[in-house]
Coordinates of C-alpha atoms and ligand atoms in Angstrom, one line a residue:
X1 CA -17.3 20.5 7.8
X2 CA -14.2 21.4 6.1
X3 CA -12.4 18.8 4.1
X4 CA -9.9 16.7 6.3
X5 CA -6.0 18.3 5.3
X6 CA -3.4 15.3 5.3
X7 CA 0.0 15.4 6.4
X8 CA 1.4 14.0 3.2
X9 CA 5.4 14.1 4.1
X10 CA 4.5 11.6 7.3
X11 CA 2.3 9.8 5.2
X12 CA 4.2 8.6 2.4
X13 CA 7.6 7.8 5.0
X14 CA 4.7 5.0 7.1
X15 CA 5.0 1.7 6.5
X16 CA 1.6 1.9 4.5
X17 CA -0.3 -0.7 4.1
X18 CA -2.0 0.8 1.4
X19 CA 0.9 0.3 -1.1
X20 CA 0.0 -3.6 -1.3
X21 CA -3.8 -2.4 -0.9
X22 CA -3.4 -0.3 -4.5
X23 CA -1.1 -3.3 -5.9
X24 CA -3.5 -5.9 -5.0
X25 CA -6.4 -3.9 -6.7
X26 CA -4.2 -2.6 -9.7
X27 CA -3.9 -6.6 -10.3
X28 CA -7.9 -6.8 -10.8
X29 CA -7.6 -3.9 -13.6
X30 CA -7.0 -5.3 -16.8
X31 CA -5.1 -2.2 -18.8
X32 CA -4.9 -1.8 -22.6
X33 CA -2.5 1.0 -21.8
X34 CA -4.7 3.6 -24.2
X35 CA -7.7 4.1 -21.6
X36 CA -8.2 6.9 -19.5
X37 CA -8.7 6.1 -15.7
X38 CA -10.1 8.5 -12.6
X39 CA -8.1 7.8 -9.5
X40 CA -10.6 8.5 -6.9
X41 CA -9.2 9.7 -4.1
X42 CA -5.6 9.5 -4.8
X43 CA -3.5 10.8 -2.4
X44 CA 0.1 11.7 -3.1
X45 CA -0.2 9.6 -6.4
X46 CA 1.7 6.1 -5.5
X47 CA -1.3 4.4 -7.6
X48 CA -1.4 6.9 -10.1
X49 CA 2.0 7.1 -11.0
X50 CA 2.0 3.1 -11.4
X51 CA -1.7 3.4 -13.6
X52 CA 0.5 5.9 -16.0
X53 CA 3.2 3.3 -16.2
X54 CA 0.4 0.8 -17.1
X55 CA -0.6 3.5 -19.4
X56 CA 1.8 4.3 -21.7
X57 CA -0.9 5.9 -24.4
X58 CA -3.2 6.4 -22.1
X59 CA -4.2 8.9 -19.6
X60 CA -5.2 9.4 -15.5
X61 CA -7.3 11.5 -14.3
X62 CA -6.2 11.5 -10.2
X63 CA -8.5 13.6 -8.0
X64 CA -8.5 14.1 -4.1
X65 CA -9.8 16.6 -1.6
X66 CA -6.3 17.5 0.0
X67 CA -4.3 20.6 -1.4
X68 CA -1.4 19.0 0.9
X69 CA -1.6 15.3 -0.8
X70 CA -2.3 16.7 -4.2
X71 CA 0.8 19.2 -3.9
X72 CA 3.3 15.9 -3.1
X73 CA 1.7 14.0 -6.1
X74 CA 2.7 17.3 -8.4
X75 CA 5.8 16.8 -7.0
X76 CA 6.2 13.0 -7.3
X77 CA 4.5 13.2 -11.4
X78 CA 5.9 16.7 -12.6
X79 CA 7.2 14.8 -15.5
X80 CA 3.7 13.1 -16.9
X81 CA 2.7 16.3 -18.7
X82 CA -0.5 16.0 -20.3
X83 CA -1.4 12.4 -19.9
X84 CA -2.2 13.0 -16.0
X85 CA -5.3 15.6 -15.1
X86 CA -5.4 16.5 -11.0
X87 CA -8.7 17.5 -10.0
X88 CA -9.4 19.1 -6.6
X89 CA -13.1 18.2 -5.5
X90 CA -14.9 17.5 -2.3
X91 CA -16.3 13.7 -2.9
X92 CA -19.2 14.4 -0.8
X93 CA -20.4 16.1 -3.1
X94 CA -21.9 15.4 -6.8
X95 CA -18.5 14.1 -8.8
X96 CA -18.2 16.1 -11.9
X97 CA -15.2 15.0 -14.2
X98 CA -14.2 17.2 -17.5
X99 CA -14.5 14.2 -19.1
X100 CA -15.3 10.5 -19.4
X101 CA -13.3 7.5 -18.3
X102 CA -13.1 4.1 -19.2
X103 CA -12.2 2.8 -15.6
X104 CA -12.4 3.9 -12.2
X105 CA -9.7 2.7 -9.2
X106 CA -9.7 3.9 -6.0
X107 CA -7.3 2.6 -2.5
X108 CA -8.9 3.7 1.0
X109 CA -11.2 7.0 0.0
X110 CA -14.6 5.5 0.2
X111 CA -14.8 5.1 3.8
X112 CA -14.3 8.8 4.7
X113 CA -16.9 9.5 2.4
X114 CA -20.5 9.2 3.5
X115 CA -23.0 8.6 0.9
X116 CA -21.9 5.5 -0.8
X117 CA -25.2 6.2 -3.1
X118 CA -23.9 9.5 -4.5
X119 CA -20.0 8.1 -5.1
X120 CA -21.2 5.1 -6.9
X121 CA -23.6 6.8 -9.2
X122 CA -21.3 9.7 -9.6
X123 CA -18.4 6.9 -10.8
X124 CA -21.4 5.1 -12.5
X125 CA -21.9 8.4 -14.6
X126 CA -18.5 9.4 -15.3
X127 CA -17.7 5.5 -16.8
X128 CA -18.6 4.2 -20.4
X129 CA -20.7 1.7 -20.6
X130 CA -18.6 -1.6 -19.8
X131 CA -16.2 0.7 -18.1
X132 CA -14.7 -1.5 -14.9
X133 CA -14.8 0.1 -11.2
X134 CA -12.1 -1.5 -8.9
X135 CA -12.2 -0.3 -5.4
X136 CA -11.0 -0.8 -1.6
X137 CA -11.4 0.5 1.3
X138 CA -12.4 -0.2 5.0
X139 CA -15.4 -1.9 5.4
X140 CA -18.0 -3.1 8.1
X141 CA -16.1 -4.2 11.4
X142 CA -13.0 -2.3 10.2
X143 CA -10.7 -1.1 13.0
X144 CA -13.0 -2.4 16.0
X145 CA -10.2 -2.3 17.9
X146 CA -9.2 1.0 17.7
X147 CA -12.6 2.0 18.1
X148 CA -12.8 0.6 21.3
X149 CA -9.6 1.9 22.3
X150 CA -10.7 5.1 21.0
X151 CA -14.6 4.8 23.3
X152 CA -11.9 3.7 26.4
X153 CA -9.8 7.2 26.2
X154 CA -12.6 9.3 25.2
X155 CA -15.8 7.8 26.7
X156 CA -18.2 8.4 23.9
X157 CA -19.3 5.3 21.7
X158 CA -19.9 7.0 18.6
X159 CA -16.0 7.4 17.5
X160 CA -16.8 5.9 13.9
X161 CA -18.8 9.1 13.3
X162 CA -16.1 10.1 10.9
X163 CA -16.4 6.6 8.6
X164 CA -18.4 4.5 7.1
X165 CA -17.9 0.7 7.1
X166 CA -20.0 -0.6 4.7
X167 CA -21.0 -4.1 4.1
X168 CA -21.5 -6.8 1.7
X169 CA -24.6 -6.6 0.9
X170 CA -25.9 -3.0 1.1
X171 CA -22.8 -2.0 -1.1
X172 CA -24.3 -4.4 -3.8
X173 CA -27.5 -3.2 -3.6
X174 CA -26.2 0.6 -4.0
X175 CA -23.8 -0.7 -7.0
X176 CA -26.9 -2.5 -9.0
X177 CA -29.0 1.0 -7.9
X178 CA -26.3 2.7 -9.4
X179 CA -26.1 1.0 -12.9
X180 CA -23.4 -1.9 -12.0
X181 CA -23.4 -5.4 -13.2
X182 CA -21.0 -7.7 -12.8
X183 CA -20.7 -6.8 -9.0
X184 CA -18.3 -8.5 -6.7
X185 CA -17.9 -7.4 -3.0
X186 CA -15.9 -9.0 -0.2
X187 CA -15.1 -8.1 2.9
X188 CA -11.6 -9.1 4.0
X189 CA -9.5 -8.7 6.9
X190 CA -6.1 -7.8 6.9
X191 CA -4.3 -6.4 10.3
X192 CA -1.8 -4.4 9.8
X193 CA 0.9 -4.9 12.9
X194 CA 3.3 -2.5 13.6
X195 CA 6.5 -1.7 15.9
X196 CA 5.0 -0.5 19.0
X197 CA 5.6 3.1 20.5
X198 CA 6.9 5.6 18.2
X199 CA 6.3 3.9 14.8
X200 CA 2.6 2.7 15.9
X201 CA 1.9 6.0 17.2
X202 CA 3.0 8.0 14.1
X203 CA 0.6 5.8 12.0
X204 CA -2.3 5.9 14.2
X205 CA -2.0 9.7 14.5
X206 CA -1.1 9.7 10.9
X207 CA -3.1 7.5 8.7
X208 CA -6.5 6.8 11.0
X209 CA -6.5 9.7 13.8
X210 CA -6.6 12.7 11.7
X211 CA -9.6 13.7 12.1
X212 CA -10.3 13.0 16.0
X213 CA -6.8 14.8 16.1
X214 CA -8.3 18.3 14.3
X215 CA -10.7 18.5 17.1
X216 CA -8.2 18.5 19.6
X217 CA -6.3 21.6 20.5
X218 CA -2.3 21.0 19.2
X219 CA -0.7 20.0 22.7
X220 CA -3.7 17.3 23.6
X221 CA -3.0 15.3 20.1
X222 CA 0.2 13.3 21.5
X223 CA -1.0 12.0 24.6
X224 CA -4.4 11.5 22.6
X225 CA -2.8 9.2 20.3
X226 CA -0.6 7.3 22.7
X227 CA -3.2 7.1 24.9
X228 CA -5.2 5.0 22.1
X229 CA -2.2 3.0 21.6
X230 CA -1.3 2.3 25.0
X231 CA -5.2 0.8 24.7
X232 CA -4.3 -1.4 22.3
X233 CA -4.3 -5.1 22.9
X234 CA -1.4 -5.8 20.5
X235 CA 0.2 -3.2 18.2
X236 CA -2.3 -4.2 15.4
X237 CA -4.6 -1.7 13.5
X238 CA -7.6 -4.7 12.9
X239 CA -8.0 -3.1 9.2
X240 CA -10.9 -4.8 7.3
X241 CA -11.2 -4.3 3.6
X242 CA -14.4 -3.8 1.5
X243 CA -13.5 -5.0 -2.1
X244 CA -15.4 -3.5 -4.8
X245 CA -15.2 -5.1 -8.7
X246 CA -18.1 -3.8 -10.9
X247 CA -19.0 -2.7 -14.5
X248 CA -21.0 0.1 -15.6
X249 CA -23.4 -1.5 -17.6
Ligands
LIG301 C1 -6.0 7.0 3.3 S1 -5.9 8.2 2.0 C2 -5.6 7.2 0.6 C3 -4.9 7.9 -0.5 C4 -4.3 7.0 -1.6 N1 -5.4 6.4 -2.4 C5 -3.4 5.9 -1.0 O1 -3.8 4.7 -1.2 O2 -2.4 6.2 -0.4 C6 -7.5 8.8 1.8 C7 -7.6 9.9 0.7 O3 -9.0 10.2 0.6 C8 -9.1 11.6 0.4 N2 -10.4 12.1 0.8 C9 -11.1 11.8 2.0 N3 -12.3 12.4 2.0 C10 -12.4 13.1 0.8 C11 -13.4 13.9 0.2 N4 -14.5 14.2 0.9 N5 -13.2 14.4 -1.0 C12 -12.1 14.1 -1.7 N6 -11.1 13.4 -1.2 C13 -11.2 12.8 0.1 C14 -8.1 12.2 1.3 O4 -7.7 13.5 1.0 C15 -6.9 11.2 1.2 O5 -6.0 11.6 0.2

């Protein structure tokens, strides 16, 4: 399947919970301010820009699969010159990076992709040894809501087909299979309630629908969306994050 386009204008105007998501984990990554740090996944570059201001002699490498999110982080970091490299590159498959990195960060990316054993020993291989990984992202029993709102409007059961939730305990073993030590995993939830109509419907259709909205022919992907909403027991999106602290051994 093609890579997942994002519409990044829409996306950076929500009410993201993401941005306390990226500050929360940016707070577990101790910074020198001389490494050199991948930001997996990283959108229209909020994160990154704030890991090159943690970074003053340092550099980011900040890659995502989206031409659309990578074109508004150019826009957003035109000024870092040579201390920032974008890489475009599919996650699902084997990670390849021009170079090594001392840490690894990455804010709600590992849940779209689906082999958790390749990401982690792709990261594993692109980090020196002691090299931290800090990571977040939805985890097992994330958005149960939504997915049964989303079962309600479309009557199939297998609407998380696009995600994967993982838990506690398989994400340790994969980490230690990987070449982690120091692991620490959680699983935390953190709703995320909005203003109902418009604004909850522009993040749903935004931010978690995109890809049951690509399926849909163009007029079909309003009355989709509202009719998840409208399914909704309160205009909450039941997020539940999997924390991920490691070091490459
Ligand atoms: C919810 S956004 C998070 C972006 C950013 N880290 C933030 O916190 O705003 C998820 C990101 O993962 C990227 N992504 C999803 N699947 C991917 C894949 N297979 N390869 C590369 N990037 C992918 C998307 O393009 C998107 O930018």
């Amino acid at each position: 399947m093609d890579l997942l386009e994002w519409d990044a204008r829409s996306y950076d105007a929500l009410p993201l919970p993401h941005r306390h998501w990226g500050t929360d984990l940016l707070a577990r990554l101790p910074l020198a301010g001389t490494e050199t740090v991948l930001d997996l996944g990283c959108g229209t570059g909020r994160d990154t820009e704030r890991l090159l201001a943690a970074l003053p002699a340092g550099r980011v490498l900040a890659l995502d699969g989206s031409r659309r999110m990578l074109a508004a982080l150019g826009e957003r970091l035109s000024g870092a010159g040579d201390r920032l490299t974008v890489l475009h590159a599919d996650l699902r498959e084997p990670l390849r990076l021009p170079e090594r990195v001392d840490a690894a960060f990455s804010v709600a990316t590992l849940h779209w992709l689906p082999d958790h054993d390749l990401v982690f020993h792709g990261v594993g291989a692109a980090l020196r040894p002691g090299g931290r990984f800090v990571a977040e992202a939805g985890g097992r029993g994330n958005v149960a809501g939504v997915l049964r709102a989303l079962a309600e409007v479309s009557g199939g059961t297998d609407e998380a087909r696009f995600w994967n939730f993982s838990g506690v305990d398989d994400t340790v073993a994969r980490l230690r299979g990987a070449g982690f030590t120091d692991i620490d995993v959680q699983l935390v939830p953190d709703p995320a309630r909005l203003e109902p109509g418009e604004p909850l419907e522009a993040f749903l259709g935004t931010v978690v629908l995109g890809a049951h909205l690509r399926e849909l022919p163009a007029e079909r992907r309003r009355p989709f969306v509202r009719a998840v909403a409208r399914r909704l027991p309160e205009p909450v999106v039941d997020y539940v994050r999997l924390r991920i602290d490691a070091v490459r051994r």
